[in-house]
GROMACS .gro file of N, CA and C in nm:
model
  444
    1MET      N    1   1.457   6.993   2.208
    1MET     CA    2   1.512   6.905   2.158
    1MET      C    3   1.638   6.779   2.213
    2GLN      N    4   1.685   6.849   2.370
    2GLN     CA    5   1.734   6.732   2.427
    2GLN      C    6   1.698   6.679   2.443
    3ARG      N    7   1.563   6.688   2.485
    3ARG     CA    8   1.517   6.571   2.570
    3ARG      C    9   1.415   6.513   2.525
    4TRP      N   10   1.428   6.519   2.377
    4TRP     CA   11   1.365   6.412   2.250
    4TRP      C   12   1.472   6.322   2.270
    5ILE      N   13   1.624   6.396   2.257
    5ILE     CA   14   1.720   6.278   2.242
    5ILE      C   15   1.778   6.194   2.343
    6ILE      N   16   1.693   6.235   2.422
    6ILE     CA   17   1.769   6.183   2.557
    6ILE      C   18   1.664   6.089   2.639
    7VAL      N   19   1.501   6.145   2.594
    7VAL     CA   20   1.400   6.033   2.583
    7VAL      C   21   1.403   5.931   2.459
    8THR      N   22   1.435   5.961   2.365
    8THR     CA   23   1.504   5.806   2.232
    8THR      C   24   1.568   5.770   2.273
    9ALA      N   25   1.672   5.811   2.345
    9ALA     CA   26   1.841   5.707   2.369
    9ALA      C   27   1.726   5.606   2.527
   10LEU      N   28   1.690   5.702   2.571
   10LEU     CA   29   1.671   5.537   2.699
   10LEU      C   30   1.563   5.487   2.638
   11THR      N   31   1.466   5.502   2.567
   11THR     CA   32   1.417   5.413   2.481
   11THR      C   33   1.433   5.255   2.438
   12THR      N   34   1.549   5.377   2.384
   12THR     CA   35   1.648   5.283   2.276
   12THR      C   36   1.686   5.160   2.401
   13ALA      N   37   1.753   5.236   2.552
   13ALA     CA   38   1.831   5.154   2.586
   13ALA      C   39   1.704   5.062   2.667
   14LEU      N   40   1.688   5.057   2.737
   14LEU     CA   41   1.504   4.999   2.770
   14LEU      C   42   1.492   4.860   2.727
   15VAL      N   43   1.467   4.907   2.563
   15VAL     CA   44   1.387   4.829   2.470
   15VAL      C   45   1.538   4.707   2.433
   16GLY      N   46   1.625   4.773   2.461
   16GLY     CA   47   1.750   4.668   2.465
   16GLY      C   48   1.799   4.593   2.600
   17LEU      N   49   1.765   4.601   2.661
   17LEU     CA   50   1.756   4.557   2.827
   17LEU      C   51   1.599   4.424   2.833
   18ALA      N   52   1.483   4.465   2.738
   18ALA     CA   53   1.374   4.359   2.799
   18ALA      C   54   1.415   4.252   2.718
   19PRO      N   55   1.346   4.161   2.784
   19PRO     CA   56   1.343   4.009   2.748
   19PRO      C   57   1.288   3.978   2.637
   20VAL      N   58   1.441   3.878   2.539
   20VAL     CA   59   1.334   3.848   2.401
   20VAL      C   60   1.229   3.805   2.411
   21ALA      N   61   1.123   3.791   2.284
   21ALA     CA   62   1.038   3.716   2.347
   21ALA      C   63   1.106   3.647   2.217
   22ARG      N   64   1.060   3.534   2.321
   22ARG     CA   65   1.048   3.362   2.208
   22ARG      C   66   0.929   3.314   2.170
   23ALA      N   67   0.890   3.270   2.024
   23ALA     CA   68   0.808   3.189   2.021
   23ALA      C   69   0.753   3.053   2.119
   24ALA      N   70   0.697   3.056   2.072
   24ALA     CA   71   0.599   2.916   2.160
   24ALA      C   72   0.640   2.838   2.045
   25PRO      N   73   0.663   2.709   2.179
   25PRO     CA   74   0.766   2.578   2.089
   25PRO      C   75   0.645   2.535   1.996
   26ALA      N   76   0.726   2.459   1.913
   26ALA     CA   77   0.631   2.425   1.760
   26ALA      C   78   0.544   2.283   1.825
   27ALA      N   79   0.405   2.284   1.841
   27ALA     CA   80   0.359   2.153   1.867
   27ALA      C   81   0.406   2.096   1.750
   28ASP      N   82   0.413   1.893   1.870
   28ASP     CA   83   0.468   1.816   1.815
   28ASP      C   84   0.313   1.791   1.661
   29PRO      N   85   0.421   1.734   1.578
   29PRO     CA   86   0.310   1.728   1.477
   29PRO      C   87   0.240   1.598   1.470
   30ASP      N   88   0.108   1.584   1.454
   30ASP     CA   89   0.064   1.491   1.473
   30ASP      C   90   0.121   1.354   1.453
   31PRO      N   91   0.063   1.233   1.544
   31PRO     CA   92   0.145   1.100   1.490
   31PRO      C   93   0.096   1.011   1.415
   32ALA      N   94   0.100   0.944   1.331
   32ALA     CA   95   0.065   0.907   1.259
   32ALA      C   96  -0.095   0.795   1.282
   33THR      N   97  -0.131   0.814   1.217
   33THR     CA   98  -0.242   0.723   1.269
   33THR      C   99  -0.252   0.622   1.256
   34THR      N  100  -0.153   0.585   1.100
   34THR     CA  101  -0.161   0.441   1.094
   34THR      C  102  -0.003   0.325   1.011
   35VAL      N  103   0.017   0.282   1.116
   35VAL     CA  104   0.125   0.258   1.101
   35VAL      C  105   0.213   0.028   1.027
   36VAL      N  106   0.201   0.034   0.955
   36VAL     CA  107   0.242  -0.142   0.906
   36VAL      C  108   0.342  -0.181   0.907
   37THR      N  109   0.354  -0.308   0.941
   37THR     CA  110   0.489  -0.363   0.978
   37THR      C  111   0.527  -0.499   0.881
   38LEU      N  112   0.596  -0.483   0.795
   38LEU     CA  113   0.634  -0.628   0.711
   38LEU      C  114   0.689  -0.733   0.830
   39GLY      N  115   0.616  -0.848   0.837
   39GLY     CA  116   0.689  -0.955   0.892
   39GLY      C  117   0.775  -1.007   0.779
   40GLU      N  118   0.737  -1.145   0.819
   40GLU     CA  119   0.830  -1.288   0.713
   40GLU      C  120   0.727  -1.334   0.590
   41ALA      N  121   0.797  -1.327   0.517
   41ALA     CA  122   0.715  -1.357   0.364
   41ALA      C  123   0.823  -1.453   0.338
   42ARG      N  124   0.697  -1.584   0.324
   42ARG     CA  125   0.744  -1.724   0.308
   42ARG      C  126   0.663  -1.826   0.190
   43ILE      N  127   0.770  -1.884   0.111
   43ILE     CA  128   0.692  -1.961  -0.021
   43ILE      C  129   0.609  -2.066   0.040
   44ASP      N  130   0.514  -2.110  -0.004
   44ASP     CA  131   0.434  -2.277   0.022
   44ASP      C  132   0.495  -2.337  -0.026
   45PRO      N  133   0.525  -2.439   0.061
   45PRO     CA  134   0.605  -2.571  -0.005
   45PRO      C  135   0.508  -2.664  -0.071
   46LYS      N  136   0.382  -2.630  -0.062
   46LYS     CA  137   0.243  -2.707  -0.174
   46LYS      C  138   0.201  -2.674  -0.275
   47VAL      N  139   0.267  -2.506  -0.258
   47VAL     CA  140   0.195  -2.465  -0.423
   47VAL      C  141   0.337  -2.331  -0.385
   48PRO      N  142   0.441  -2.385  -0.500
   48PRO     CA  143   0.488  -2.314  -0.507
   48PRO      C  144   0.448  -2.143  -0.566
   49GLY      N  145   0.365  -2.161  -0.629
   49GLY     CA  146   0.357  -2.008  -0.715
   49GLY      C  147   0.263  -1.890  -0.608
   50ARG      N  148   0.267  -1.943  -0.465
   50ARG     CA  149   0.213  -1.916  -0.350
   50ARG      C  150   0.282  -1.846  -0.261
   51VAL      N  151   0.299  -1.686  -0.208
   51VAL     CA  152   0.395  -1.665  -0.097
   51VAL      C  153   0.313  -1.648   0.010
   52ARG      N  154   0.315  -1.652   0.126
   52ARG     CA  155   0.251  -1.630   0.236
   52ARG      C  156   0.365  -1.526   0.378
   53VAL      N  157   0.247  -1.369   0.357
   53VAL     CA  158   0.331  -1.222   0.407
   53VAL      C  159   0.250  -1.187   0.514
   54ASP      N  160   0.315  -1.223   0.658
   54ASP     CA  161   0.299  -1.158   0.750
   54ASP      C  162   0.287  -1.046   0.754
   55VAL      N  163   0.199  -0.966   0.840
   55VAL     CA  164   0.152  -0.821   0.869
   55VAL      C  165   0.130  -0.772   0.913
   56SER      N  166   0.133  -0.685   1.051
   56SER     CA  167   0.076  -0.577   1.156
   56SER      C  168   0.085  -0.498   1.118
   57TYR      N  169  -0.024  -0.391   1.171
   57TYR     CA  170  -0.023  -0.253   1.134
   57TYR      C  171  -0.141  -0.192   1.278
   58VAL      N  172  -0.109  -0.100   1.248
   58VAL     CA  173  -0.265   0.002   1.376
   58VAL      C  174  -0.269   0.086   1.273
   59CYS      N  175  -0.439   0.084   1.296
   59CYS     CA  176  -0.489   0.229   1.268
   59CYS      C  177  -0.557   0.293   1.290
   60SER      N  178  -0.614   0.397   1.283
   60SER     CA  179  -0.735   0.479   1.387
   60SER      C  180  -0.913   0.405   1.307
   61VAL      N  181  -0.961   0.492   1.401
   61VAL     CA  182  -1.123   0.448   1.395
   61VAL      C  183  -1.156   0.539   1.279
   62ALA      N  184  -1.217   0.500   1.156
   62ALA     CA  185  -1.227   0.539   1.046
   62ALA      C  186  -1.382   0.512   1.001
   63ASP      N  187  -1.447   0.621   0.940
   63ASP     CA  188  -1.583   0.572   0.884
   63ASP      C  189  -1.545   0.527   0.769
   64ASP      N  190  -1.428   0.609   0.698
   64ASP     CA  191  -1.476   0.526   0.496
   64ASP      C  192  -1.406   0.444   0.546
   65ALA      N  193  -1.350   0.421   0.360
   65ALA     CA  194  -1.305   0.252   0.310
   65ALA      C  195  -1.142   0.271   0.370
   66ARG      N  196  -1.135   0.141   0.395
   66ARG     CA  197  -0.961   0.138   0.363
   66ARG      C  198  -0.926  -0.019   0.352
   67SER      N  199  -0.793  -0.030   0.299
   67SER     CA  200  -0.814  -0.186   0.257
   67SER      C  201  -0.632  -0.214   0.380
   68LEU      N  202  -0.618  -0.312   0.289
   68LEU     CA  203  -0.495  -0.408   0.296
   68LEU      C  204  -0.446  -0.470   0.147
   69THR      N  205  -0.296  -0.443   0.161
   69THR     CA  206  -0.267  -0.447   0.039
   69THR      C  207  -0.109  -0.501   0.041
   70VAL      N  208  -0.069  -0.612  -0.068
   70VAL     CA  209   0.013  -0.675  -0.015
   70VAL      C  210   0.099  -0.719  -0.179
   71SER      N  211   0.173  -0.651  -0.159
   71SER     CA  212   0.214  -0.694  -0.321
   71SER      C  213   0.372  -0.745  -0.343
   72VAL      N  214   0.404  -0.852  -0.426
   72VAL     CA  215   0.552  -0.941  -0.422
   72VAL      C  216   0.593  -0.929  -0.550
   73GLU      N  217   0.724  -0.911  -0.539
   73GLU     CA  218   0.800  -0.903  -0.705
   73GLU      C  219   0.903  -0.954  -0.668
   74GLN      N  220   0.987  -1.105  -0.785
   74GLN     CA  221   1.088  -1.147  -0.765
   74GLN      C  222   1.171  -1.159  -0.901
   75LYS      N  223   1.237  -1.115  -0.898
   75LYS     CA  224   1.332  -1.146  -1.060
   75LYS      C  225   1.451  -1.262  -1.022
   76ASP      N  226   1.392  -1.349  -1.163
   76ASP     CA  227   1.476  -1.453  -1.108
   76ASP      C  228   1.620  -1.442  -1.123
   77PRO      N  229   1.733  -1.487  -1.086
   77PRO     CA  230   1.858  -1.461  -1.062
   77PRO      C  231   1.958  -1.472  -1.188
   78GLU      N  232   1.912  -1.578  -1.239
   78GLU     CA  233   1.946  -1.669  -1.356
   78GLU      C  234   1.848  -1.619  -1.495
   79ASP      N  235   1.804  -1.558  -1.499
   79ASP     CA  236   1.734  -1.567  -1.640
   79ASP      C  237   1.619  -1.380  -1.597
   80ALA      N  238   1.675  -1.277  -1.669
   80ALA     CA  239   1.638  -1.122  -1.612
   80ALA      C  240   1.484  -1.107  -1.680
   81ALA      N  241   1.473  -1.197  -1.817
   81ALA     CA  242   1.307  -1.180  -1.847
   81ALA      C  243   1.218  -1.235  -1.731
   82SER      N  244   1.257  -1.334  -1.710
   82SER     CA  245   1.154  -1.396  -1.582
   82SER      C  246   1.144  -1.334  -1.460
   83ILE      N  247   0.993  -1.241  -1.452
   83ILE     CA  248   1.012  -1.173  -1.298
   83ILE      C  249   0.879  -1.226  -1.255
   84ALA      N  250   0.908  -1.310  -1.109
   84ALA     CA  251   0.765  -1.329  -1.061
   84ALA      C  252   0.722  -1.249  -0.940
   85PHE      N  253   0.539  -1.190  -1.000
   85PHE     CA  254   0.441  -1.057  -0.939
   85PHE      C  255   0.387  -1.128  -0.883
   86GLY      N  256   0.268  -1.021  -0.800
   86GLY     CA  257   0.159  -1.064  -0.795
   86GLY      C  258   0.092  -0.941  -0.633
   87SER      N  259  -0.016  -0.938  -0.641
   87SER     CA  260  -0.048  -0.828  -0.512
   87SER      C  261  -0.150  -0.881  -0.473
   88SER      N  262  -0.255  -0.885  -0.365
   88SER     CA  263  -0.353  -0.916  -0.283
   88SER      C  264  -0.372  -0.867  -0.202
   89ARG      N  265  -0.560  -0.834  -0.182
   89ARG     CA  266  -0.577  -0.687  -0.156
   89ARG      C  267  -0.742  -0.749  -0.074
   90THR      N  268  -0.728  -0.700   0.053
   90THR     CA  269  -0.825  -0.804   0.117
   90THR      C  270  -0.994  -0.691   0.164
   91ALA      N  271  -1.025  -0.720   0.185
   91ALA     CA  272  -1.175  -0.738   0.159
   91ALA      C  273  -1.178  -0.575   0.257
   92GLU      N  274  -1.289  -0.437   0.254
   92GLU     CA  275  -1.314  -0.345   0.339
   92GLU      C  276  -1.338  -0.390   0.522
   93ALA      N  277  -1.401  -0.506   0.476
   93ALA     CA  278  -1.523  -0.526   0.579
   93ALA      C  279  -1.385  -0.643   0.688
   94ASP      N  280  -1.309  -0.686   0.607
   94ASP     CA  281  -1.179  -0.754   0.723
   94ASP      C  282  -1.099  -0.673   0.773
   95ILE      N  283  -1.056  -0.536   0.759
   95ILE     CA  284  -1.022  -0.437   0.790
   95ILE      C  285  -1.030  -0.355   0.978
   96VAL      N  286  -0.966  -0.378   1.049
   96VAL     CA  287  -0.981  -0.333   1.147
   96VAL      C  288  -0.902  -0.236   1.190
   97CYS      N  289  -0.985  -0.127   1.217
   97CYS     CA  290  -0.902  -0.001   1.254
   97CYS      C  291  -0.962   0.049   1.401
   98ASP      N  292  -0.902   0.045   1.471
   98ASP     CA  293  -0.958   0.062   1.638
   98ASP      C  294  -0.886   0.115   1.725
   99GLY      N  295  -0.747   0.086   1.630
   99GLY     CA  296  -0.633   0.210   1.705
   99GLY      C  297  -0.518   0.075   1.824
  100THR      N  298  -0.596  -0.112   1.733
  100THR     CA  299  -0.519  -0.145   1.807
  100THR      C  300  -0.446  -0.230   1.755
  101GLN      N  301  -0.309  -0.286   1.771
  101GLN     CA  302  -0.278  -0.354   1.736
  101GLN      C  303  -0.313  -0.511   1.656
  102GLN      N  304  -0.251  -0.516   1.524
  102GLN     CA  305  -0.344  -0.590   1.435
  102GLN      C  306  -0.294  -0.693   1.366
  103GLN      N  307  -0.293  -0.811   1.344
  103GLN     CA  308  -0.242  -0.877   1.256
  103GLN      C  309  -0.288  -1.006   1.155
  104ARG      N  310  -0.208  -0.998   1.044
  104ARG     CA  311  -0.265  -1.067   0.916
  104ARG      C  312  -0.116  -1.098   0.861
  105GLN      N  313  -0.230  -1.216   0.789
  105GLN     CA  314  -0.146  -1.325   0.708
  105GLN      C  315  -0.221  -1.330   0.540
  106LEU      N  316  -0.138  -1.298   0.439
  106LEU     CA  317  -0.213  -1.318   0.320
  106LEU      C  318  -0.074  -1.345   0.233
  107THR      N  319  -0.207  -1.408   0.136
  107THR     CA  320  -0.140  -1.496   0.070
  107THR      C  321  -0.086  -1.433  -0.066
  108VAL      N  322  -0.024  -1.434  -0.112
  108VAL     CA  323  -0.018  -1.370  -0.243
  108VAL      C  324   0.010  -1.472  -0.377
  109GLN      N  325  -0.058  -1.482  -0.528
  109GLN     CA  326  -0.019  -1.596  -0.606
  109GLN      C  327   0.044  -1.513  -0.676
  110SER      N  328   0.151  -1.567  -0.737
  110SER     CA  329   0.290  -1.560  -0.865
  110SER      C  330   0.146  -1.547  -0.983
  111LYS      N  331   0.139  -1.401  -1.057
  111LYS     CA  332   0.113  -1.425  -1.190
  111LYS      C  333   0.167  -1.499  -1.312
  112THR      N  334   0.266  -1.499  -1.259
  112THR     CA  335   0.408  -1.579  -1.421
  112THR      C  336   0.458  -1.658  -1.368
  113VAL      N  337   0.556  -1.656  -1.305
  113VAL     CA  338   0.567  -1.855  -1.319
  113VAL      C  339   0.615  -1.821  -1.128
  114ASN      N  340   0.623  -1.944  -1.074
  114ASN     CA  341   0.678  -1.975  -0.919
  114ASN      C  342   0.785  -1.874  -0.800
  115TRP      N  343   0.782  -1.904  -0.740
  115TRP     CA  344   0.868  -1.794  -0.648
  115TRP      C  345   1.025  -1.914  -0.625
  116ILE      N  346   1.100  -1.827  -0.615
  116ILE     CA  347   1.243  -1.875  -0.639
  116ILE      C  348   1.247  -1.913  -0.460
  117PRO      N  349   1.300  -1.994  -0.421
  117PRO     CA  350   1.351  -2.050  -0.275
  117PRO      C  351   1.488  -1.937  -0.252
  118GLY      N  352   1.517  -1.859  -0.195
  118GLY     CA  353   1.640  -1.846  -0.189
  118GLY      C  354   1.639  -1.645  -0.264
  119ALA      N  355   1.564  -1.657  -0.368
  119ALA     CA  356   1.639  -1.546  -0.394
  119ALA      C  357   1.554  -1.431  -0.343
  120ASP      N  358   1.624  -1.266  -0.432
  120ASP     CA  359   1.577  -1.173  -0.311
  120ASP      C  360   1.404  -1.089  -0.365
  121ALA      N  361   1.334  -1.108  -0.284
  121ALA     CA  362   1.178  -1.013  -0.336
  121ALA      C  363   1.139  -0.880  -0.279
  122VAL      N  364   1.107  -0.830  -0.354
  122VAL     CA  365   1.044  -0.666  -0.316
  122VAL      C  366   0.919  -0.699  -0.190
  123VAL      N  367   0.908  -0.656  -0.115
  123VAL     CA  368   0.737  -0.661  -0.032
  123VAL      C  369   0.732  -0.593  -0.005
  124ILE      N  370   0.586  -0.547  -0.042
  124ILE     CA  371   0.541  -0.406   0.028
  124ILE      C  372   0.391  -0.403   0.088
  125ALA      N  373   0.363  -0.352   0.151
  125ALA     CA  374   0.271  -0.436   0.189
  125ALA      C  375   0.215  -0.241   0.252
  126THR      N  376   0.086  -0.220   0.203
  126THR     CA  377   0.027  -0.101   0.236
  126THR      C  378  -0.104  -0.093   0.267
  127VAL      N  379  -0.177  -0.035   0.434
  127VAL     CA  380  -0.277   0.014   0.462
  127VAL      C  381  -0.326   0.112   0.416
  128SER      N  382  -0.453   0.150   0.345
  128SER     CA  383  -0.582   0.316   0.304
  128SER      C  384  -0.659   0.268   0.435
  129ASN      N  385  -0.645   0.400   0.483
  129ASN     CA  386  -0.746   0.474   0.575
  129ASN      C  387  -0.749   0.574   0.511
  130ILE      N  388  -0.899   0.592   0.433
  130ILE     CA  389  -0.932   0.693   0.409
  130ILE      C  390  -0.960   0.849   0.452
  131GLY      N  391  -1.010   0.790   0.597
  131GLY     CA  392  -1.081   0.915   0.679
  131GLY      C  393  -0.934   0.928   0.740
  132ALA      N  394  -0.805   0.881   0.754
  132ALA     CA  395  -0.699   0.939   0.836
  132ALA      C  396  -0.583   1.015   0.813
  133THR      N  397  -0.582   1.062   0.882
  133THR     CA  398  -0.508   1.135   0.824
  133THR      C  399  -0.333   1.131   0.898
  134PRO      N  400  -0.224   1.035   0.824
  134PRO     CA  401  -0.239   1.012   0.658
  134PRO      C  402  -0.312   0.966   0.679
  135SER      N  403  -0.380   0.973   0.474
  135SER     CA  404  -0.473   0.851   0.460
  135SER      C  405  -0.438   0.670   0.454
  136ALA      N  406  -0.256   0.700   0.455
  136ALA     CA  407  -0.201   0.587   0.377
  136ALA      C  408  -0.094   0.525   0.491
  137ALA      N  409  -0.079   0.421   0.446
  137ALA     CA  410   0.054   0.447   0.519
  137ALA      C  411   0.134   0.272   0.497
  138ALA      N  412   0.287   0.274   0.502
  138ALA     CA  413   0.311   0.116   0.416
  138ALA      C  414   0.454   0.106   0.497
  139ASP      N  415   0.520  -0.057   0.421
  139ASP     CA  416   0.598  -0.083   0.480
  139ASP      C  417   0.686  -0.146   0.330
  140SER      N  418   0.772  -0.154   0.331
  140SER     CA  419   0.854  -0.212   0.184
  140SER      C  420   0.970  -0.254   0.250
  141ARG      N  421   1.036  -0.403   0.181
  141ARG     CA  422   1.139  -0.445   0.234
  141ARG      C  423   1.192  -0.560   0.083
  142ARG      N  424   1.309  -0.586   0.104
  142ARG     CA  425   1.408  -0.660   0.017
  142ARG      C  426   1.431  -0.786   0.109
  143VAL      N  427   1.325  -0.939   0.046
  143VAL     CA  428   1.404  -1.014   0.165
  143VAL      C  429   1.438  -1.148   0.058
  144ALA      N  430   1.486  -1.216   0.151
  144ALA     CA  431   1.492  -1.369   0.021
  144ALA      C  432   1.411  -1.457   0.068
  145LEU      N  433   1.332  -1.505   0.023
  145LEU     CA  434   1.160  -1.601   0.049
  145LEU      C  435   1.260  -1.697   0.045
  146ALA      N  436   1.180  -1.775   0.199
  146ALA     CA  437   1.213  -1.865   0.248
  146ALA      C  438   1.081  -1.934   0.214
  147THR      N  439   1.139  -2.099   0.232
  147THR     CA  440   1.050  -2.201   0.215
  147THR      C  441   0.965  -2.191   0.385
  148GLU      N  442   0.770  -2.233   0.387
  148GLU     CA  443   0.787  -2.242   0.499
  148GLU      C  444   0.859  -2.396   0.551
   0.00000   0.00000   0.00000
């Protein structure tokens, strides 16, 4: 019985001296394969119902559907009932997803009233890349629309 107590005590002591097992560091999460960045948004001086939005994006190579969509919404600061809004979507064939930085300018036509220079607007750009992970990325911003 004494031997069993001594062996148990020694084993417990030795276990306490053993190096602490550490979990392997977690692998970094996969980097986003699609990144979207909004640039300037400017009202077309010749057609005040149109706003041009600069967008840059990077997306991975994918065989599945992909698109670039830009939406703009602007409330009239003097008339809460008046809202200009519109969106524009590119054709799938127009989106280059090869891992390199791409630049695009999309024209968004207001479906209701003309855009108001100097008034804040919410601009959202989204690139969907169905075969990638994650399958979509977006950038949004509140900007005061300027004229070109």
